mmCIF file of C-alpha atoms in Angstrom:
data_model
loop_
_atom_site.group_PDB
_atom_site.id
_atom_site.type_symbol
_atom_site.label_atom_id
_atom_site.label_comp_id
_atom_site.label_asym_id
_atom_site.label_seq_id
_atom_site.Cartn_x
_atom_site.Cartn_y
_atom_site.Cartn_z
ATOM 1 C CA MET A 649 0.171 0.040 0.133
ATOM 2 C CA LEU A 650 2.798 2.404 0.763
ATOM 3 C CA ALA A 651 5.973 2.690 -0.839
ATOM 4 C CA PHE A 652 8.674 2.551 2.394
ATOM 5 C CA GLU A 653 11.572 1.462 0.478
ATOM 6 C CA LYS A 654 11.803 4.968 -1.707
ATOM 7 C CA SER A 655 12.980 6.883 1.187
ATOM 8 C CA GLY A 656 15.086 4.141 3.146
ATOM 9 C CA GLY A 657 12.114 2.608 4.961
ATOM 10 C CA LEU A 658 10.442 5.827 6.405
ATOM 11 C CA ILE A 659 8.144 8.175 4.633
ATOM 12 C CA PRO A 660 6.679 11.130 6.212
ATOM 13 C CA ALA A 661 3.143 10.924 7.975
ATOM 14 C CA ILE A 662 1.261 14.251 8.399
ATOM 15 C CA ALA A 663 -1.356 14.823 11.383
ATOM 16 C CA GLN A 664 -4.121 16.925 10.761
ATOM 17 C CA ASP A 665 -6.830 18.008 13.486
ATOM 18 C CA ALA A 666 -10.330 16.027 11.695
ATOM 19 C CA ASP A 667 -12.043 18.760 13.413
ATOM 20 C CA THR A 668 -10.468 21.826 12.670
ATOM 21 C CA GLY A 669 -8.472 21.081 9.491
ATOM 22 C CA ASP A 670 -5.392 22.577 11.628
ATOM 23 C CA VAL A 671 -2.134 20.666 10.437
ATOM 24 C CA LEU A 672 -0.719 19.641 13.634
ATOM 25 C CA MET A 673 2.444 17.911 13.078
ATOM 26 C CA MET A 674 4.652 16.079 10.708
ATOM 27 C CA ALA A 675 6.609 12.824 11.601
ATOM 28 C CA TRP A 676 7.787 9.709 10.052
ATOM 29 C CA MET A 677 6.543 6.504 9.713
ATOM 30 C CA ASP A 678 8.073 2.867 8.987
ATOM 31 C CA LYS A 679 5.896 0.035 7.954
ATOM 32 C CA GLU A 680 5.593 -1.409 11.523
ATOM 33 C CA ALA A 681 4.710 1.783 12.639
ATOM 34 C CA PHE A 682 1.832 2.617 9.528
ATOM 35 C CA GLU A 683 0.331 -1.175 10.346
ATOM 36 C CA GLU A 684 0.483 -0.216 14.191
ATOM 37 C CA THR A 685 -1.325 2.809 13.661
ATOM 38 C CA LEU A 686 -3.903 0.973 11.210
ATOM 39 C CA SER A 687 -4.899 -2.025 13.776
ATOM 40 C CA SER A 688 -4.817 0.512 16.928
ATOM 41 C CA GLY A 689 -6.331 3.540 15.575
ATOM 42 C CA ARG A 690 -3.911 5.472 17.193
ATOM 43 C CA ALA A 691 -0.897 7.017 15.890
ATOM 44 C CA VAL A 692 2.107 5.302 16.274
ATOM 45 C CA TYR A 693 5.093 7.319 14.530
ATOM 46 C CA PHE A 694 9.176 6.102 14.070
ATOM 47 C CA SER A 695 11.252 8.518 16.104
ATOM 48 C CA ARG A 696 14.650 9.278 14.286
ATOM 49 C CA SER A 697 16.471 10.445 17.104
ATOM 50 C CA ARG A 698 15.479 7.403 19.190
ATOM 51 C CA LYS A 699 15.446 5.011 16.602
ATOM 52 C CA ARG A 700 12.405 2.999 17.730
ATOM 53 C CA LEU A 701 8.350 3.104 17.340
ATOM 54 C CA TRP A 702 6.762 6.261 18.691
ATOM 55 C CA ARG A 703 3.836 5.917 20.211
ATOM 56 C CA LYS A 704 2.568 9.355 20.077
ATOM 57 C CA GLY A 705 1.586 10.361 23.924
ATOM 58 C CA GLU A 706 3.359 7.151 25.248
ATOM 59 C CA GLU A 707 4.226 9.591 28.231
ATOM 60 C CA SER A 708 2.359 12.155 28.051
ATOM 61 C CA GLY A 709 -1.018 10.118 27.730
ATOM 62 C CA ASN A 710 -1.743 13.136 24.480
ATOM 63 C CA VAL A 711 -2.529 10.226 22.110
ATOM 64 C CA GLN A 712 -3.756 10.615 18.762
ATOM 65 C CA LEU A 713 -7.209 9.142 17.987
ATOM 66 C CA VAL A 714 -6.844 8.187 14.100
ATOM 67 C CA GLU A 715 -10.182 9.328 12.335
ATOM 68 C CA SER A 716 -9.277 8.391 8.900
ATOM 69 C CA ILE A 717 -5.819 8.140 6.775
ATOM 70 C CA TYR A 718 -5.283 9.094 3.573
ATOM 71 C CA ILE A 719 -2.502 8.240 0.898
ATOM 72 C CA ASP A 720 -0.953 10.681 -1.681
ATOM 73 C CA CYS A 721 -0.580 9.676 -5.302
ATOM 74 C CA ASP A 722 3.054 8.450 -5.169
ATOM 75 C CA ALA A 723 2.211 6.200 -2.300
ATOM 76 C CA ASP A 724 4.956 7.932 -0.127
ATOM 77 C CA THR A 725 3.077 10.283 2.204
ATOM 78 C CA VAL A 726 0.299 9.552 4.963
ATOM 79 C CA LEU A 727 -1.933 12.026 6.158
ATOM 80 C CA LEU A 728 -4.034 11.048 9.107
ATOM 81 C CA LYS A 729 -7.291 12.892 10.562
ATOM 82 C CA VAL A 730 -6.845 12.628 14.194
ATOM 83 C CA ARG A 731 -8.246 13.824 17.587
ATOM 84 C CA GLN A 732 -5.885 15.071 19.945
ATOM 85 C CA ILE A 733 -6.572 14.126 22.933
ATOM 86 C CA GLY A 734 -4.912 16.697 25.305
ATOM 87 C CA GLY A 735 -5.656 19.663 22.868
ATOM 88 C CA ALA A 736 -1.831 19.778 22.323
ATOM 89 C CA ALA A 737 0.403 17.604 19.318
ATOM 90 C CA CYS A 738 3.383 19.574 20.585
ATOM 91 C CA HIS A 739 5.832 18.723 23.262
ATOM 92 C CA GLU A 740 6.631 22.473 23.925
ATOM 93 C CA GLY A 741 2.773 22.791 24.310
ATOM 94 C CA TYR A 742 1.045 24.151 21.139
ATOM 95 C CA LYS A 743 -1.605 22.983 19.828
ATOM 96 C CA SER A 744 0.226 22.533 16.743
ATOM 97 C CA CYS A 745 3.910 22.316 16.209
ATOM 98 C CA PHE A 746 3.791 24.717 13.638
ATOM 99 C CA PHE A 747 3.161 27.393 16.271
ATOM 100 C CA ARG A 748 5.615 30.252 13.761
ATOM 101 C CA LYS A 749 5.087 32.106 11.430
ATOM 102 C CA VAL A 750 7.398 33.269 8.883
ATOM 103 C CA GLU A 751 7.201 36.819 9.101
ATOM 104 C CA GLY A 752 10.070 38.971 6.997
ATOM 105 C CA GLU A 753 13.531 37.849 8.773
ATOM 106 C CA GLU A 754 11.918 36.683 11.784
ATOM 107 C CA LEU A 755 9.683 33.959 13.395
ATOM 108 C CA LYS A 756 6.607 35.223 15.258
ATOM 109 C CA VAL A 757 4.695 32.965 17.905
ATOM 110 C CA ILE A 758 1.293 32.808 16.837
ATOM 111 C CA GLY A 759 0.013 29.670 18.332
ATOM 112 C CA GLU A 760 -2.013 29.115 22.013
ATOM 113 C CA ARG A 761 0.059 27.661 24.790
ATOM 114 C CA ILE A 762 -1.687 24.654 25.906
ATOM 115 C CA PHE A 763 0.422 23.269 28.699
ATOM 116 C CA ASP A 764 3.195 23.828 30.428
ATOM 117 C CA PRO A 765 5.877 21.137 28.938
ATOM 118 C CA ALA A 766 7.885 21.242 31.968
ATOM 119 C CA SER A 767 4.761 19.695 34.138
ATOM 120 C CA VAL A 768 4.002 16.832 31.530
ATOM 121 C CA TYR A 769 7.359 15.291 30.607
ATOM 122 C CA SER A 770 10.225 13.781 32.464
ATOM 123 C CA ALA A 771 13.612 15.230 31.969
ATOM 124 C CA LYS A 772 13.851 13.379 28.684
ATOM 125 C CA LYS A 773 12.348 15.399 26.239
ATOM 126 C CA ILE A 774 9.388 12.908 24.280
ATOM 127 C CA SER A 775 5.872 13.128 23.362
ATOM 128 C CA MET B 915 15.720 29.867 10.062
ATOM 129 C CA LEU B 916 15.374 26.166 8.992
ATOM 130 C CA ALA B 917 17.904 23.040 9.960
ATOM 131 C CA PHE B 918 18.327 21.843 5.984
ATOM 132 C CA GLU B 919 21.255 20.009 7.325
ATOM 133 C CA LYS B 920 19.681 17.703 9.668
ATOM 134 C CA SER B 921 17.844 15.891 6.929
ATOM 135 C CA GLY B 922 20.854 15.847 4.286
ATOM 136 C CA GLY B 923 19.579 19.230 2.856
ATOM 137 C CA LEU B 924 16.111 18.732 1.962
ATOM 138 C CA ILE B 925 13.100 19.266 4.612
ATOM 139 C CA PRO B 926 9.145 18.228 4.080
ATOM 140 C CA ALA B 927 7.264 21.211 3.029
ATOM 141 C CA ILE B 928 3.475 20.359 3.674
ATOM 142 C CA ALA B 929 0.974 22.699 1.255
ATOM 143 C CA GLN B 930 -2.370 23.398 2.513
ATOM 144 C CA ASP B 931 -5.124 25.390 0.938
ATOM 145 C CA ALA B 932 -5.751 28.461 2.468
ATOM 146 C CA ASP B 933 -8.929 28.692 2.412
ATOM 147 C CA THR B 934 -10.486 25.248 3.258
ATOM 148 C CA GLY B 935 -7.357 23.787 5.232
ATOM 149 C CA ASP B 936 -7.361 20.643 2.774
ATOM 150 C CA VAL B 937 -3.662 19.354 2.736
ATOM 151 C CA LEU B 938 -3.103 19.446 -0.520
ATOM 152 C CA MET B 939 0.653 17.717 -0.877
ATOM 153 C CA MET B 940 4.129 17.216 0.389
ATOM 154 C CA ALA B 941 7.262 18.336 -1.131
ATOM 155 C CA TRP B 942 10.385 18.430 -0.290
ATOM 156 C CA MET B 943 12.872 22.266 -0.053
ATOM 157 C CA ASP B 944 16.077 22.545 -0.059
ATOM 158 C CA LYS B 945 17.187 26.092 1.427
ATOM 159 C CA GLU B 946 17.588 28.041 -2.319
ATOM 160 C CA ALA B 947 13.830 26.563 -2.839
ATOM 161 C CA PHE B 948 12.879 28.145 0.681
ATOM 162 C CA GLU B 949 14.432 31.270 -0.383
ATOM 163 C CA GLU B 950 12.924 31.453 -3.568
ATOM 164 C CA THR B 951 9.648 30.459 -2.230
ATOM 165 C CA LEU B 952 10.265 33.359 0.611
ATOM 166 C CA SER B 953 11.356 35.896 -2.540
ATOM 167 C CA SER B 954 8.620 35.150 -4.990
ATOM 168 C CA GLY B 955 5.261 34.638 -2.809
ATOM 169 C CA ARG B 956 5.101 31.179 -5.194
ATOM 170 C CA ALA B 957 5.688 27.588 -3.903
ATOM 171 C CA VAL B 958 9.087 26.330 -4.960
ATOM 172 C CA TYR B 959 10.451 22.907 -4.144
ATOM 173 C CA PHE B 960 13.498 20.834 -4.500
ATOM 174 C CA SER B 961 12.454 17.514 -7.127
ATOM 175 C CA ARG B 962 14.574 14.714 -5.945
ATOM 176 C CA SER B 963 13.616 12.626 -8.805
ATOM 177 C CA ARG B 964 14.852 15.215 -11.440
ATOM 178 C CA LYS B 965 17.308 17.045 -8.811
ATOM 179 C CA ARG B 966 16.687 20.048 -9.724
ATOM 180 C CA LEU B 967 14.289 23.143 -7.941
ATOM 181 C CA TRP B 968 10.615 22.710 -9.203
ATOM 182 C CA ARG B 969 8.883 25.683 -9.667
ATOM 183 C CA LYS B 970 5.482 24.316 -8.966
ATOM 184 C CA GLY B 971 3.312 24.931 -11.678
ATOM 185 C CA GLU B 972 6.205 25.754 -14.072
ATOM 186 C CA GLU B 973 4.843 23.840 -17.063
ATOM 187 C CA SER B 974 0.782 23.602 -16.293
ATOM 188 C CA GLY B 975 0.384 27.025 -14.942
ATOM 189 C CA ASN B 976 -0.920 25.768 -11.868
ATOM 190 C CA VAL B 977 1.240 27.724 -9.671
ATOM 191 C CA GLN B 978 0.452 28.248 -5.620
ATOM 192 C CA LEU B 979 0.576 31.565 -4.128
ATOM 193 C CA VAL B 980 1.648 31.247 -0.987
ATOM 194 C CA GLU B 981 0.196 33.691 1.579
ATOM 195 C CA SER B 982 2.114 32.369 5.036
ATOM 196 C CA ILE B 983 4.623 29.947 5.930
ATOM 197 C CA TYR B 984 5.323 28.163 9.021
ATOM 198 C CA ILE B 985 7.919 26.796 10.859
ATOM 199 C CA ASP B 986 7.647 23.289 13.011
ATOM 200 C CA CYS B 987 9.447 23.364 16.824
ATOM 201 C CA ASP B 988 12.246 21.555 15.427
ATOM 202 C CA ALA B 989 12.821 23.519 12.280
ATOM 203 C CA ASP B 990 12.928 20.997 10.206
ATOM 204 C CA THR B 991 9.373 21.179 8.313
ATOM 205 C CA VAL B 992 7.902 23.851 6.831
ATOM 206 C CA LEU B 993 3.519 24.452 6.115
ATOM 207 C CA LEU B 994 2.793 26.908 3.441
ATOM 208 C CA LYS B 995 -0.615 28.037 3.072
ATOM 209 C CA VAL B 996 -1.586 28.547 -0.217
ATOM 210 C CA ARG B 997 -4.090 29.710 -3.136
ATOM 211 C CA GLN B 998 -3.575 26.643 -5.845
ATOM 212 C CA ILE B 999 -4.548 28.308 -9.305
ATOM 213 C CA GLY B 1000 -6.381 26.111 -11.639
ATOM 214 C CA GLY B 1001 -7.880 24.489 -8.638
ATOM 215 C CA ALA B 1002 -5.580 20.915 -8.345
ATOM 216 C CA ALA B 1003 -2.509 20.669 -6.631
ATOM 217 C CA CYS B 1004 -1.820 17.052 -8.096
ATOM 218 C CA HIS B 1005 -0.308 16.169 -10.889
ATOM 219 C CA GLU B 1006 -2.822 13.837 -11.556
ATOM 220 C CA GLY B 1007 -5.711 16.124 -11.886
ATOM 221 C CA TYR B 1008 -7.265 16.008 -8.122
ATOM 222 C CA LYS B 1009 -7.381 18.699 -6.188
ATOM 223 C CA SER B 1010 -5.355 17.515 -3.325
ATOM 224 C CA CYS B 1011 -2.336 14.788 -3.545
ATOM 225 C CA PHE B 1012 -4.368 12.866 -0.902
ATOM 226 C CA PHE B 1013 -7.348 11.742 -3.204
ATOM 227 C CA ARG B 1014 -7.109 7.983 -1.817
ATOM 228 C CA LYS B 1015 -8.704 6.873 1.683
ATOM 229 C CA VAL B 1016 -7.627 3.757 3.279
ATOM 230 C CA GLU B 1017 -10.526 1.534 3.616
ATOM 231 C CA GLY B 1018 -9.445 -1.767 5.030
ATOM 232 C CA GLU B 1019 -7.168 -3.304 3.005
ATOM 233 C CA GLU B 1020 -8.448 -0.968 0.024
ATOM 234 C CA LEU B 1021 -7.617 2.366 -0.990
ATOM 235 C CA LYS B 1022 -10.994 3.953 -2.064
ATOM 236 C CA VAL B 1023 -10.585 7.647 -4.304
ATOM 237 C CA ILE B 1024 -12.492 10.213 -2.584
ATOM 238 C CA GLY B 1025 -11.210 13.287 -4.533
ATOM 239 C CA GLU B 1026 -12.887 15.064 -6.972
ATOM 240 C CA ARG B 1027 -11.018 15.161 -10.472
ATOM 241 C CA ILE B 1028 -10.872 18.837 -11.808
ATOM 242 C CA PHE B 1029 -9.015 18.076 -14.554
ATOM 243 C CA ASP B 1030 -7.334 15.659 -17.037
ATOM 244 C CA PRO B 1031 -3.786 15.221 -16.765
ATOM 245 C CA ALA B 1032 -3.192 14.437 -20.604
ATOM 246 C CA SER B 1033 -4.685 17.576 -21.655
ATOM 247 C CA VAL B 1034 -2.622 19.730 -19.085
ATOM 248 C CA TYR B 1035 1.395 17.993 -19.744
ATOM 249 C CA SER B 1036 3.400 17.080 -22.155
ATOM 250 C CA ALA B 1037 4.624 13.326 -22.110
ATOM 251 C CA LYS B 1038 6.988 13.864 -19.263
ATOM 252 C CA LYS B 1039 5.417 13.828 -15.961
ATOM 253 C CA ILE B 1040 5.750 16.951 -14.314
ATOM 254 C CA SER B 1041 3.918 19.389 -12.388
#
């Protein structure tokens, strides 16, 4: 169903809020992550930094319930429509990881912070 | 502003319809593509297959006018809000490249075809 081999086993996966249409984040999936996402109904990614499956929300509890899944024309990108438990997809506490807007040479924070990361995560950054 | 070096010089760029919020496509940008996108106000990607800048719409005329640009928390993914000239972002003639939905073991076409690719492109696939 997906062309994992084209990109060395990992393909981009975009998570979009099923209600508002906001793009929440982009992460990576290997075949195992994609299959577990399908079978569990929760978004599972592959963490490139930790080199292992990343069950989104495994520490914070802020899982993503998958409403529907779409595949692009080249079968090398996935779009998930999700319900984000806790309201924030970003490990920095924002609803969307795309909380900064390019304005000229500057980045302006336009997102609303839903939680304080320090209150949710242990010392090791994880989401 | 962006961490191009983290992914070997290319970062994912997501194009979203500025009006409807539909995710239209995912492509790649190198530093030059990002800078030309900023300066020209039109989406410019880097084609991995053709190994050169890809000025979206260069053949079809279906350019993407960039309304705003967002950077994610890790500064390694870009989100563009665009106005898609011609109404279809996908080289197969669909509004969005994500025109197929996963339903069990099947892919179901859910997108509406805006144009017939054969009438828009020359023999070489390009969009």
